[in-house]
Coordinates of C-alpha atoms in Angstrom, one line a residue:
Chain A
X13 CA 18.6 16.2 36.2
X14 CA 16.5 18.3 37.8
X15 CA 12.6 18.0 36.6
X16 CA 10.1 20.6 38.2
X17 CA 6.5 20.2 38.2
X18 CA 5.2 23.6 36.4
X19 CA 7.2 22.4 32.8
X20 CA 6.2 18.9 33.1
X21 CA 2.4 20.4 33.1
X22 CA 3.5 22.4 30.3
X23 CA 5.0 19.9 28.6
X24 CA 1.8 17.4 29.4
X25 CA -0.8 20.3 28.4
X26 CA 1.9 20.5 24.8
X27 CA 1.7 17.2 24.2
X28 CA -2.6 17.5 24.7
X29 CA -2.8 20.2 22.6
X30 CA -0.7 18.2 20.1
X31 CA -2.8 15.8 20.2
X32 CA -6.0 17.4 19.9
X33 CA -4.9 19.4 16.9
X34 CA -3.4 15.6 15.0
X35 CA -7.1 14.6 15.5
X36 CA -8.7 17.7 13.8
X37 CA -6.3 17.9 11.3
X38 CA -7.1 14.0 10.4
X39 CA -9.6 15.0 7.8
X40 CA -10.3 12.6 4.7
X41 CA -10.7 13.3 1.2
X42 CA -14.2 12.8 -0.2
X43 CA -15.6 12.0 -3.8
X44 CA -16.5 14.9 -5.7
X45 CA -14.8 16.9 -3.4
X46 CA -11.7 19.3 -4.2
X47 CA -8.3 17.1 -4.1
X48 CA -6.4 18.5 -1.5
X49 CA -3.7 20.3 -3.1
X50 CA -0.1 19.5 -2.6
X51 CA 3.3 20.6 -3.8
X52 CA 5.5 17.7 -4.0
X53 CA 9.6 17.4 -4.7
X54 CA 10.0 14.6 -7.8
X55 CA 13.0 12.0 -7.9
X56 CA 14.9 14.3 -10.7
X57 CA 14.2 17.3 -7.9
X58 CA 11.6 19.1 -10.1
X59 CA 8.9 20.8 -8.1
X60 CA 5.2 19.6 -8.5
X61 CA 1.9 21.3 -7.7
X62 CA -1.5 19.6 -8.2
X63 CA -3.4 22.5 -9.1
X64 CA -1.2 23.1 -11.9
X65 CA -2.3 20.1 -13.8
X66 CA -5.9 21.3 -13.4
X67 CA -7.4 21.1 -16.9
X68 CA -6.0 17.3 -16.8
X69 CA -6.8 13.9 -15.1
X70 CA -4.8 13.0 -12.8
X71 CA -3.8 9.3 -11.2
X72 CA -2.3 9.4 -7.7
X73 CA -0.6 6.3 -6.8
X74 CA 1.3 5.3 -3.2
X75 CA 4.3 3.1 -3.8
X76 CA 6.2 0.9 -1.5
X77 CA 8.4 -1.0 -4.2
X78 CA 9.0 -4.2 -2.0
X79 CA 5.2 -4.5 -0.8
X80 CA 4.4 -8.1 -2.0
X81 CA 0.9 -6.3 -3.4
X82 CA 2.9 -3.7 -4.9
X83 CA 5.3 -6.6 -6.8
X84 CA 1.8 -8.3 -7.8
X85 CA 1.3 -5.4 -10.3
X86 CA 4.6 -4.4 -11.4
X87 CA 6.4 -7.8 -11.9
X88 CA 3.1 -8.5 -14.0
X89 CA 3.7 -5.3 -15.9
X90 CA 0.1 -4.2 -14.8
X91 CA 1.1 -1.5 -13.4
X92 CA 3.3 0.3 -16.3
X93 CA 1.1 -1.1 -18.7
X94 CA -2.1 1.4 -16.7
X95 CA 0.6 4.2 -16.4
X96 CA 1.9 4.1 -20.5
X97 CA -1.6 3.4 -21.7
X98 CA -2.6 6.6 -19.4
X99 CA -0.1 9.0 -20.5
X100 CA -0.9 8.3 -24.0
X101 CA -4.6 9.5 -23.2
X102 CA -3.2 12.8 -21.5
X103 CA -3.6 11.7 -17.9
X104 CA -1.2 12.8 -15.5
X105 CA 0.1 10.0 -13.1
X106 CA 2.0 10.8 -9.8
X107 CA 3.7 7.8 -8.0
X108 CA 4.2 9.1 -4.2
X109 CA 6.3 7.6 -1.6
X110 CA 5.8 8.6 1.7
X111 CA 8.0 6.1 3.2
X112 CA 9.6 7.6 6.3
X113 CA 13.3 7.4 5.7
X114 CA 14.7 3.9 7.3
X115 CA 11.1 2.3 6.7
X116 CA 10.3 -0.6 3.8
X117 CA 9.7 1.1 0.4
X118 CA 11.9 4.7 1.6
X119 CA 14.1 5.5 -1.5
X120 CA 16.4 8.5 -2.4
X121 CA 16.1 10.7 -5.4
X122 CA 18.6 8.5 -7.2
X123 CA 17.5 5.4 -6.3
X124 CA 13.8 5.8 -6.9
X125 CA 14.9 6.8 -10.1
X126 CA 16.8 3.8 -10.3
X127 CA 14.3 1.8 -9.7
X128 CA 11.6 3.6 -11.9
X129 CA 13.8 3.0 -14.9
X130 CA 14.5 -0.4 -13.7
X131 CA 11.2 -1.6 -13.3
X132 CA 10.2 0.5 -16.6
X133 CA 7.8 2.2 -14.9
X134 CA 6.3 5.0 -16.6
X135 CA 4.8 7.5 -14.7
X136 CA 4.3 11.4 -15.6
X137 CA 7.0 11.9 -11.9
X138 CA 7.6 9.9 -8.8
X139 CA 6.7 12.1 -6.0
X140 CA 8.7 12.3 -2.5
X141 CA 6.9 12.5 0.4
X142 CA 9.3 11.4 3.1
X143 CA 7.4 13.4 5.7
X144 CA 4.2 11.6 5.0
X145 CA 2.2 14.8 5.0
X146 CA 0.9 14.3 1.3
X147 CA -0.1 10.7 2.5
X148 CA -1.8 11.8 5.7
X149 CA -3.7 14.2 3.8
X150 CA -5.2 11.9 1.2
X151 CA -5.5 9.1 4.4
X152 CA -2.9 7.0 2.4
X153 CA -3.6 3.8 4.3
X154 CA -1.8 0.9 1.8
X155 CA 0.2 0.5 -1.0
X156 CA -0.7 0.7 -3.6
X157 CA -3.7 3.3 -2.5
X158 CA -5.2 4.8 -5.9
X159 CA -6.9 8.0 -6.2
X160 CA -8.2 9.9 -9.7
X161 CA -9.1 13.1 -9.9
X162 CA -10.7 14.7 -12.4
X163 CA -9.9 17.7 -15.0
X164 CA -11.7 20.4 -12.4
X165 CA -9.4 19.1 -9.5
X166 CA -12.6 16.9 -8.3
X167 CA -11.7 13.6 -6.4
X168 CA -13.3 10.6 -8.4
X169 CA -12.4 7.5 -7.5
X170 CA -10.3 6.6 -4.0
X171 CA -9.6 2.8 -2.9
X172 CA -8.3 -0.4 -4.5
X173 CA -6.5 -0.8 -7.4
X174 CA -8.4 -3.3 -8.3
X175 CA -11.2 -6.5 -7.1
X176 CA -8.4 -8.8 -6.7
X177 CA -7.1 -8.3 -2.6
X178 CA -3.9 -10.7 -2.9
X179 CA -0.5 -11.0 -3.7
X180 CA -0.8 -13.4 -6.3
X181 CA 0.3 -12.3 -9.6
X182 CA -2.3 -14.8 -11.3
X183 CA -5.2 -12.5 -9.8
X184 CA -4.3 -9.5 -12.2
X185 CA -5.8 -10.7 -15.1
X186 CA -9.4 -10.8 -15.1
X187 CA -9.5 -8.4 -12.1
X188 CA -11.8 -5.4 -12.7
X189 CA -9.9 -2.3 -12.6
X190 CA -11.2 0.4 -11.0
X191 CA -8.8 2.9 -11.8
X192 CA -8.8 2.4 -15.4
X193 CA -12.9 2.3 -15.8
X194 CA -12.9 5.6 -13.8
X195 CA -11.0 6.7 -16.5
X196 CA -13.1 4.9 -19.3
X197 CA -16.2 6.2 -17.7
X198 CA -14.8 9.9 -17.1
X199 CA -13.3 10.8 -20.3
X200 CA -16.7 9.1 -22.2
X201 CA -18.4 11.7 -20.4
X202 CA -20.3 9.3 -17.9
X203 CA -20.2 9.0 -14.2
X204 CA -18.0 7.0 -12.1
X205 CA -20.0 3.8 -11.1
X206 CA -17.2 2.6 -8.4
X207 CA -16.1 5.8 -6.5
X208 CA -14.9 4.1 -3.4
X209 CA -13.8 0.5 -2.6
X210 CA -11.9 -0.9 0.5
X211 CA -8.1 -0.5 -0.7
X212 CA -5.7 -3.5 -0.3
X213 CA -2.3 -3.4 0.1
X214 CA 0.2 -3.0 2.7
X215 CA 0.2 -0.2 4.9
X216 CA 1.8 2.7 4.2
X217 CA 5.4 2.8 6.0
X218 CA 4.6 6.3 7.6
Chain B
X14 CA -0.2 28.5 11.3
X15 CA -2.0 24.9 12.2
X16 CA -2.3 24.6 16.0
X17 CA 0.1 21.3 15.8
X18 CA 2.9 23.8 14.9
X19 CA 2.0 26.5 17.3
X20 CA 2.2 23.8 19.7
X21 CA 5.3 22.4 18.9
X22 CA 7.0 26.0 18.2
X23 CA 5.5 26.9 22.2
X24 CA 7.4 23.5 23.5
X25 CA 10.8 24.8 21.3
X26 CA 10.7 27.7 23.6
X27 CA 10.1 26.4 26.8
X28 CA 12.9 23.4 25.9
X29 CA 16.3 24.2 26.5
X30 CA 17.7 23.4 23.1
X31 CA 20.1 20.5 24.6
X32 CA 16.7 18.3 25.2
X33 CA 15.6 19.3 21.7
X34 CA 18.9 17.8 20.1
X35 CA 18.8 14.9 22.7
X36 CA 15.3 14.3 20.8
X37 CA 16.7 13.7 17.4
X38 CA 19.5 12.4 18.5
X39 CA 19.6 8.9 15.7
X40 CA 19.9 5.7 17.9
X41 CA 23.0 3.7 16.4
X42 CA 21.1 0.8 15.2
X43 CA 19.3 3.2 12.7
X44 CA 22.2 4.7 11.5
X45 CA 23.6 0.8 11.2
X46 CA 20.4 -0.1 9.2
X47 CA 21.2 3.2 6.9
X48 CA 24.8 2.2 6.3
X49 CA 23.4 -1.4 5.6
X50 CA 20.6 0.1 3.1
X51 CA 23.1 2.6 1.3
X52 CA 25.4 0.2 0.8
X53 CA 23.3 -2.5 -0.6
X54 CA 21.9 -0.3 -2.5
X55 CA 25.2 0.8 -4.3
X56 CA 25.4 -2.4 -5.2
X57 CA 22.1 -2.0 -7.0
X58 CA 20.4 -4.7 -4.4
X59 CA 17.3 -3.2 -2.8
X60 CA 15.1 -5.9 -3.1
X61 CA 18.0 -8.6 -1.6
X62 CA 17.1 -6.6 2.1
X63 CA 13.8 -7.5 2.2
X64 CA 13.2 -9.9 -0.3
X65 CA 13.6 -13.7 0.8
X66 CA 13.7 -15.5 -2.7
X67 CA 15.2 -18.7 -1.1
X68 CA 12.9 -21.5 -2.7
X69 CA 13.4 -23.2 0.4
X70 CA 10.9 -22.4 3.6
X71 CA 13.6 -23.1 6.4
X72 CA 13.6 -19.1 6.8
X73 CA 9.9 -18.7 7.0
X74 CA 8.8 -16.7 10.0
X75 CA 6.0 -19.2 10.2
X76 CA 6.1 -23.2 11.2
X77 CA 3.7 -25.2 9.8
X78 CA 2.6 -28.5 10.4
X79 CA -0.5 -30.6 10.1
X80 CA -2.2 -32.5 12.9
X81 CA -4.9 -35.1 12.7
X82 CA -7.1 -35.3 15.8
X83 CA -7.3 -39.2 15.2
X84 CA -4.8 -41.8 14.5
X85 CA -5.8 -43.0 11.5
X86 CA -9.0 -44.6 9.3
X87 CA -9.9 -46.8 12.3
X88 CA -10.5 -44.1 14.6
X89 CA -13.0 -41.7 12.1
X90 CA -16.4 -41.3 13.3
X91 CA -18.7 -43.8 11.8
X92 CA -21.7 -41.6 11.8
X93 CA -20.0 -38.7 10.0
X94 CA -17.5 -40.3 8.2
X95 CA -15.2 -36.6 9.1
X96 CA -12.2 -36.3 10.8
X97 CA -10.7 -32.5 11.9
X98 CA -7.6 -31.8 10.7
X99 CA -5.3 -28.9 12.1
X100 CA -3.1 -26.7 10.7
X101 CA -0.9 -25.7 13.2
X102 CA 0.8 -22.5 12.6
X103 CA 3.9 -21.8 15.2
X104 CA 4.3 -17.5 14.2
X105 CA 8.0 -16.0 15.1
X106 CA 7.7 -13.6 18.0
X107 CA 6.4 -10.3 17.3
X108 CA 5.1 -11.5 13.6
X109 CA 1.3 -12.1 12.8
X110 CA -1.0 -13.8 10.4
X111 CA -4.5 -12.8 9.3
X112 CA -8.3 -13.7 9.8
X113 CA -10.4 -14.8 7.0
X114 CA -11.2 -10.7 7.0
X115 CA -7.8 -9.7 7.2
X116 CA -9.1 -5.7 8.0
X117 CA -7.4 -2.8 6.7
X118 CA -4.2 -4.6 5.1
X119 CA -3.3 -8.7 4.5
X120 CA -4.5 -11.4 3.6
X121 CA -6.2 -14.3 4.8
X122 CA -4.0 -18.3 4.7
X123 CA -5.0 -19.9 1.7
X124 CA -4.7 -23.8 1.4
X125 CA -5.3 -25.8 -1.6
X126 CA -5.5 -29.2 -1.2
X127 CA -4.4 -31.5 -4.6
X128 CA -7.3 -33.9 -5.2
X129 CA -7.1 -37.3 -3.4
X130 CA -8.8 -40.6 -3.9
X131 CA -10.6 -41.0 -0.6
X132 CA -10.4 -37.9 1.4
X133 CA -12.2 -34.4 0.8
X134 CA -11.0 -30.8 2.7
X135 CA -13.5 -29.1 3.5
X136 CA -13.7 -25.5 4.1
X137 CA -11.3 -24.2 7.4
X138 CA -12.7 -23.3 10.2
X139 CA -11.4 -19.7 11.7
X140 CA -10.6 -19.7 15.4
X141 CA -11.6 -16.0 16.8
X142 CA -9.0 -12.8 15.5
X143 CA -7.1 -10.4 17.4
X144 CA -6.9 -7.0 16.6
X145 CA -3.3 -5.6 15.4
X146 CA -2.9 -1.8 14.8
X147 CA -0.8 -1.6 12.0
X148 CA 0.9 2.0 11.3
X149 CA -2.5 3.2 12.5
X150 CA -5.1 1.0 10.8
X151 CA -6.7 -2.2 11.9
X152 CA -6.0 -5.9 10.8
X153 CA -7.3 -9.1 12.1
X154 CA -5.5 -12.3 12.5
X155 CA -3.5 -14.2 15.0
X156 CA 0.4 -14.3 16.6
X157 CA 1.9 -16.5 18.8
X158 CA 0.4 -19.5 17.4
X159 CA -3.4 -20.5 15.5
X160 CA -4.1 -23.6 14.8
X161 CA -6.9 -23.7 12.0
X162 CA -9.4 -26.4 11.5
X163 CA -10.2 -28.1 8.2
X164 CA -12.9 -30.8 8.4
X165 CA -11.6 -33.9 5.9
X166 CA -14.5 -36.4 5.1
X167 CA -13.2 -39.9 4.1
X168 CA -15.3 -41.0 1.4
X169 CA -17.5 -44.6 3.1
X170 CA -16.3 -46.9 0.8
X171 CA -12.6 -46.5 2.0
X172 CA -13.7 -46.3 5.2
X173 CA -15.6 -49.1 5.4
X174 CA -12.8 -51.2 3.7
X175 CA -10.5 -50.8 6.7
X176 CA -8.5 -54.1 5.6
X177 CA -6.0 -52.8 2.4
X178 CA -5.3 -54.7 -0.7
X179 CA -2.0 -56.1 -0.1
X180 CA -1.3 -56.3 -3.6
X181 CA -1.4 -52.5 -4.4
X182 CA 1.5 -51.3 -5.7
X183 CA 3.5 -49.2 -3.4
X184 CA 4.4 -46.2 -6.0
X185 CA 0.3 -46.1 -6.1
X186 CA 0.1 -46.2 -2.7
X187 CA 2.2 -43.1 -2.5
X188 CA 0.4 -41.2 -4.5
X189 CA -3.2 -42.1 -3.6
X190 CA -2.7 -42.0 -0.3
X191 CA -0.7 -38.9 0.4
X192 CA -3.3 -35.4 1.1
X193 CA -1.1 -32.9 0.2
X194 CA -1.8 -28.8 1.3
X195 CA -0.4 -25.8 -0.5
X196 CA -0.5 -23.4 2.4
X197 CA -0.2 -19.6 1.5
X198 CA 0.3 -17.2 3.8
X199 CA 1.2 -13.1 4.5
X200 CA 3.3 -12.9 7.7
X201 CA 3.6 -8.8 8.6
X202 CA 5.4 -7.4 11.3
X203 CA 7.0 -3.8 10.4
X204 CA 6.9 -5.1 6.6
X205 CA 4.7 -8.1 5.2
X206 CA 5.8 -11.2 3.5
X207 CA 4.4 -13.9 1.6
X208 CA 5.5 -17.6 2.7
X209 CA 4.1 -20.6 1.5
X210 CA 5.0 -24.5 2.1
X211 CA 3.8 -27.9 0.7
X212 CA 2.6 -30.6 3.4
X213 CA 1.4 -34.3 2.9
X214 CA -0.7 -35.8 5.2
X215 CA 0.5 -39.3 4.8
X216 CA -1.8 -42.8 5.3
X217 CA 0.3 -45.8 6.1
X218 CA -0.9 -49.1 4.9
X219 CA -2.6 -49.6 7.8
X220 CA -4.9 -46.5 7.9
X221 CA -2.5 -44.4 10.1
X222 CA -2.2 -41.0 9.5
X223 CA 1.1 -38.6 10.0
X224 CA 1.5 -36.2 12.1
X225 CA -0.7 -37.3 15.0
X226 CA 0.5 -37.8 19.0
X227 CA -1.2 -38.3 21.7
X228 CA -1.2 -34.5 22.4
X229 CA -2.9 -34.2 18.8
X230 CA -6.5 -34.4 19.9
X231 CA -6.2 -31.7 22.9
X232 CA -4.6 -29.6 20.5
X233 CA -7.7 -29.8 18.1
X234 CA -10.0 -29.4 20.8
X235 CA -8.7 -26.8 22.5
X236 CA -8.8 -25.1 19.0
X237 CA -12.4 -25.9 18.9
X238 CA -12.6 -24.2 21.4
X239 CA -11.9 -21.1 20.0
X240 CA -13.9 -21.3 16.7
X241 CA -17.1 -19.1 17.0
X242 CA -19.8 -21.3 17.0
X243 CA -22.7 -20.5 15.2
X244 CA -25.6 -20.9 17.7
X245 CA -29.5 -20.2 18.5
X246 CA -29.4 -18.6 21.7
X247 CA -29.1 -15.3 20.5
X248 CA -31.1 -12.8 18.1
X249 CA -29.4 -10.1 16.6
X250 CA -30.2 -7.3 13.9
X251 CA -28.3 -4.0 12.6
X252 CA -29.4 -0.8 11.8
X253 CA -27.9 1.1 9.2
X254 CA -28.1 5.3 9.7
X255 CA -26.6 8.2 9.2
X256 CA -23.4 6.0 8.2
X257 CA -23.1 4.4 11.4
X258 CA -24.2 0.6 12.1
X259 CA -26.1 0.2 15.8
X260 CA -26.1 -3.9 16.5
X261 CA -28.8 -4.7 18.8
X262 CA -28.2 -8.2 20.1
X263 CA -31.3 -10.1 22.8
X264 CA -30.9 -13.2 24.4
X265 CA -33.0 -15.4 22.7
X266 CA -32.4 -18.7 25.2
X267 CA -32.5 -18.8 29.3
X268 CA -29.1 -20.0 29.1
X269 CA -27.8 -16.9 27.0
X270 CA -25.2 -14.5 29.1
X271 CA -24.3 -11.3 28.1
X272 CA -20.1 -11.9 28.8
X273 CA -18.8 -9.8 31.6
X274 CA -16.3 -8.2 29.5
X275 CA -15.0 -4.9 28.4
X276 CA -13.3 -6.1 25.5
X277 CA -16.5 -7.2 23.2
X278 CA -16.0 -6.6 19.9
X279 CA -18.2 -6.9 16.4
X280 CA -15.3 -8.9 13.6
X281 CA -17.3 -8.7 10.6
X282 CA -16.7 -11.4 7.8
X283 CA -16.2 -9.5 4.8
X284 CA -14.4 -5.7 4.2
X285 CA -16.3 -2.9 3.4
X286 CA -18.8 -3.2 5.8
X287 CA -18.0 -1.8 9.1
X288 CA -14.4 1.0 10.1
X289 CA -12.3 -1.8 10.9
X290 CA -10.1 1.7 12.7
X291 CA -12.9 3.2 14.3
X292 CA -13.8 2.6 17.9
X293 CA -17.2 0.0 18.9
X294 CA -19.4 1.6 21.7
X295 CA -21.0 -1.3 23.7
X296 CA -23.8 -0.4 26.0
X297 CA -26.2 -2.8 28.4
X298 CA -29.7 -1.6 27.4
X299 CA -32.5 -3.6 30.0
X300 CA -32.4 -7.2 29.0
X301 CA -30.6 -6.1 25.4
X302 CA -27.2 -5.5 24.4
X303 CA -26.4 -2.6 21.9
X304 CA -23.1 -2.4 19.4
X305 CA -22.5 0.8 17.9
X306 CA -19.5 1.6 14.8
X307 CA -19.0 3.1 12.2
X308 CA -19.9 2.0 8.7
X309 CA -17.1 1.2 6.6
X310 CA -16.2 4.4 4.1
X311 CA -16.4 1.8 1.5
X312 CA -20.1 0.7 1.9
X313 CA -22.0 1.5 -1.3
X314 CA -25.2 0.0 -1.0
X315 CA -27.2 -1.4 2.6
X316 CA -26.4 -5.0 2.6
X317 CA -29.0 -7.2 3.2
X318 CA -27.4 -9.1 6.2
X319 CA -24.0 -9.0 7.9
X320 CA -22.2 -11.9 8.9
X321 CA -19.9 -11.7 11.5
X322 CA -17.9 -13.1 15.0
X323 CA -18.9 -11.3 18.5
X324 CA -16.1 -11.8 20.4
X325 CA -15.7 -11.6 24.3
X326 CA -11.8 -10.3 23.8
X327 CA -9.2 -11.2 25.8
X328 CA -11.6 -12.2 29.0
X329 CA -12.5 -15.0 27.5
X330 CA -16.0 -15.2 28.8
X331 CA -18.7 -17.1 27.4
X332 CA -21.9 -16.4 25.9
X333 CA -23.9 -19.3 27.2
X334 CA -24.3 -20.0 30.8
X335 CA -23.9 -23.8 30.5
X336 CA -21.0 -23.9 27.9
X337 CA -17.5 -21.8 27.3
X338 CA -17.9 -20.3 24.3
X339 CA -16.2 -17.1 24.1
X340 CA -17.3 -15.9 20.6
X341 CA -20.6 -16.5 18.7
X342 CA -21.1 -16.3 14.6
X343 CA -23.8 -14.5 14.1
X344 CA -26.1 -13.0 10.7
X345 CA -28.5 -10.6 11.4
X346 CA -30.9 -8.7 8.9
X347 CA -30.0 -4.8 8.1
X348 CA -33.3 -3.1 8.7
X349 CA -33.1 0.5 7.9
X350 CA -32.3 1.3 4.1
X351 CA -30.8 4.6 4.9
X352 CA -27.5 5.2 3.0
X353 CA -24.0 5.5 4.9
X354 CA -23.5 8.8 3.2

């Protein structure tokens, strides 16, 4: 194959500009700062836009089904327990996987489904994000990475699930949830206390 | 249109299409993996691909094994009445453990030792980290192989009694005399996995311990080696502005070097305090040494002190003239009050 030096340079300053542009789009979310919107495809195929569920509170929450930190709160029944006990109270909670296809924690439509009802998880819809761009945009780093956001589409709390960094299923009780007292706190009418905390997890299978 | 996509669109039209397709062509062994993953999954077995339920640890991706750096009883240090202990982790190739600040993801080895009649566990002791970048964030721990240090104190009276009761029952015996370690671990590669295994450090009736060789004590010390010691010859403090952390480190001792290395690098001992991801700017200033990174995203409040390992990377150069110590444990004091944000 022939290779000539003008589209190498081309292809060298494509790649640069690429790059440049990855950097500048790497932007994070910040507290009390608009949640970047996102429309998102839901295991049953029904479309999903964040700024239509302005008005509510809503709980975003990355999933990798076979992360051992992921297993810690759903074999406890944590994790259902939060989204049920959530729901009842109005809030809207998204699951998101934005496992690349082939990666740990990638699922299809049907098989995220199959698992949801499997593992009687009850969240408002788990969200597809194959791509990872819904991920990259909220700097997803681990699952489970937690984010609330509050009724005027104002991010509240981003980080750890919880004060509890390990696997072990023992840690859930007694951990301080910081998801659920953002939500204590919010809908009382009081200020988050916790808005940030280092999240735990594994990474997310981008 | 984000400039990404102009830029990708621009390289569509310069490409002849063939390259483009040649791009995305799937290599076999993904396809392979897909076939594998579809059809487990028709059989409604996700978790069997990645889970390893076996009860067994003959498939763990880590060996474990403890090492004594002395024989047995006989051989403790009289003055201290401690012995080091090692626990020698052998990591599959390509596979990693973590730091007691695992970074960004993991988890730090865990050991719990069962209570024992003569012989206390004390605290390990962490040899220096490497960095991993993991899908684009930072960890800390170790591959290849780590052995970490656990000082065991034998309580005096035991010691001193080197000569055993020959009467003592032997099912006693076993019991009293065996340490045993519940070692928990995370091993991560492309996915993570928790591994754990049970070992016994067994003393014979004659004081001899398990698990040692003659190779035993060059394997402790050459851990030692690597632990950060925590030392006088240096004086460091931070400064905490505009959400960025400036480490200003002075010899504080003829003998202290600055390392001839490129590779230096700030491991702090807790989360939360520094961007594990974001670059450290290191910079010769006169006789002083400056350390500059970003404060962790996390930080709510200034700390009153960090706590951390300066590492001279993979050089391995010392920070003392007179002695090889190729990473220092060092607090220093946060002196501005200035908020990250």
């Amino acid at each position: 194959m022939k290779i000539n030096t003008s589209s190498v340079m081309i292809l060298l300053f494509g790649l640069l500009f690429t790059g440049n542009a990855l950097a500048e789009d790497r932007h994070r979310p910040e507290i009390g700062k608009k949640a970047p919107d996102f429309t998102l495809t839901d295991a049953t195929g029904k479309k999903h836009t964040l700024s239509d569920y302005e008005d509510k509170f809503v709980v975003l929450e990355w999933l990798n089904h076979d992360c051992p930190f992921v297993v810690k709160h759903y074999a406890t029944g944590n994790m259902q327990m939060l989204q049920e006990k959530y729901r009842d109270k109005g809030v809207v909670w998204f699951t998101i996987i934005s496992s690349a296809p082939g990666k740990q924690g990638y699922l299809e439509p049907d098989q995220a489904k199959k698992i949801t009802r499997e593992k009687k998880a009850k969240p408002h819809a788990v969200l597809l994000d194959p791509d990872g761009k819904v991920g990259r945009a909220y700097d997803a780093r681990v699952t489970p990475h937690m984010y609330v956001i509050d009724p005027l589409g104002m991010l509240a709390y981003m980080g750890a699930i919880d004060d509890r960094p390990t696997a072990n299923h023992d840690d859930v009780k007694g951990a301080r949830n910081f998801v659920s007292e953002a939500l204590n706190l919010l809908m009382e009418g009081q200020s988050v206390e916790v808005t940030t905390h280092q999240p735990y997890g594994c990474t997310v299978k981008y | 249109m984000s400039a990404s996509k102009a830029a990708k669109m621009f390289l569509m039209r310069i490409l002849p299409v063939k390259h483009l397709k040649g791009i995305e062509l799937i290599p076999g062994s993904l396809i392979f993996f897909l076939m594998v993953v579809m059809a487990t999954a028709a059989r409604g077995n996700v978790n069997a691909l990645f889970h390893d339920s076996s009860p067994d640890n003959t498939n763990n991706r880590v060996s474990v094994s403890l090492v004594p750096a002395v024989a047995g009883l006989a051989d403790v240090d009289r003055q201290t009445d401690i012995f080091w202990l090692g626990v020698d982790m052998d990591i599959r190739e390509g596979w990693h453990v973590y730091w007691r600040n695992p970074g960004d993801s993991g988890l730090p080895t865990t050991i719990r030792w069962d209570e024992h009649g003569f012989l206390t566990p004390g605290k390990i002791h962490w040899p220096r980290p490497a960095r991993f970048d993991e899908d684009g964030i930072t960890t800390y721990g170790y591959s290849d192989r780590v052995v970490l240090l656990v000082p065991v104190s034998v309580s005096p009276e035991k010691h001193n009694a080197s000569e055993r009761s020959t009467e003592s029952n032997a099912a006693d015996n076993d019991r009293e005399y065996a340490l045993s370690a519940h070692i928990n671990w995370l091993v991560c590669k492309d996915i993570c996995l928790p591994e754990s295994t049970q070992l016994t450090l067994d003393v014979d009736d004659n004081g001899g311990f398990s698990g040692y060789s003659e190779t035993a004590a060059g394997i402790i010390a050459e851990s030692q080696k690597l632990v950060p010691e925590s030392v006088s010859g240096w004086q460091a403090e931070a400064e905490l502005e505009s959400g960025r952390f400036t480490i200003t480190l002075v010899p504080g001792s003829e003998k202290a070097l600055f390392p001839d290395s490129d590779d230096i690098y700030f491991y702090p001992h807790e989360q939360g305090i520094i961007e594990h991801t974001a670059p450290q700017i290191v910079a010769a200033y006169g006789d002083r040494m400056k350390l500059e990174v970003e404060a962790s995203r996390y930080l709510r409040t200034t700390p009153g002190t960090i706590t951390g390992v300066l590492s001279s990377g993979k050089s391995g150069k010392s920070w003392f003239q007179d002695r090889s110590i190729p990473a220092i444990e060092i607090t220093m004091p946060v002196i501005s009050g200035a908020d990250p944000e």
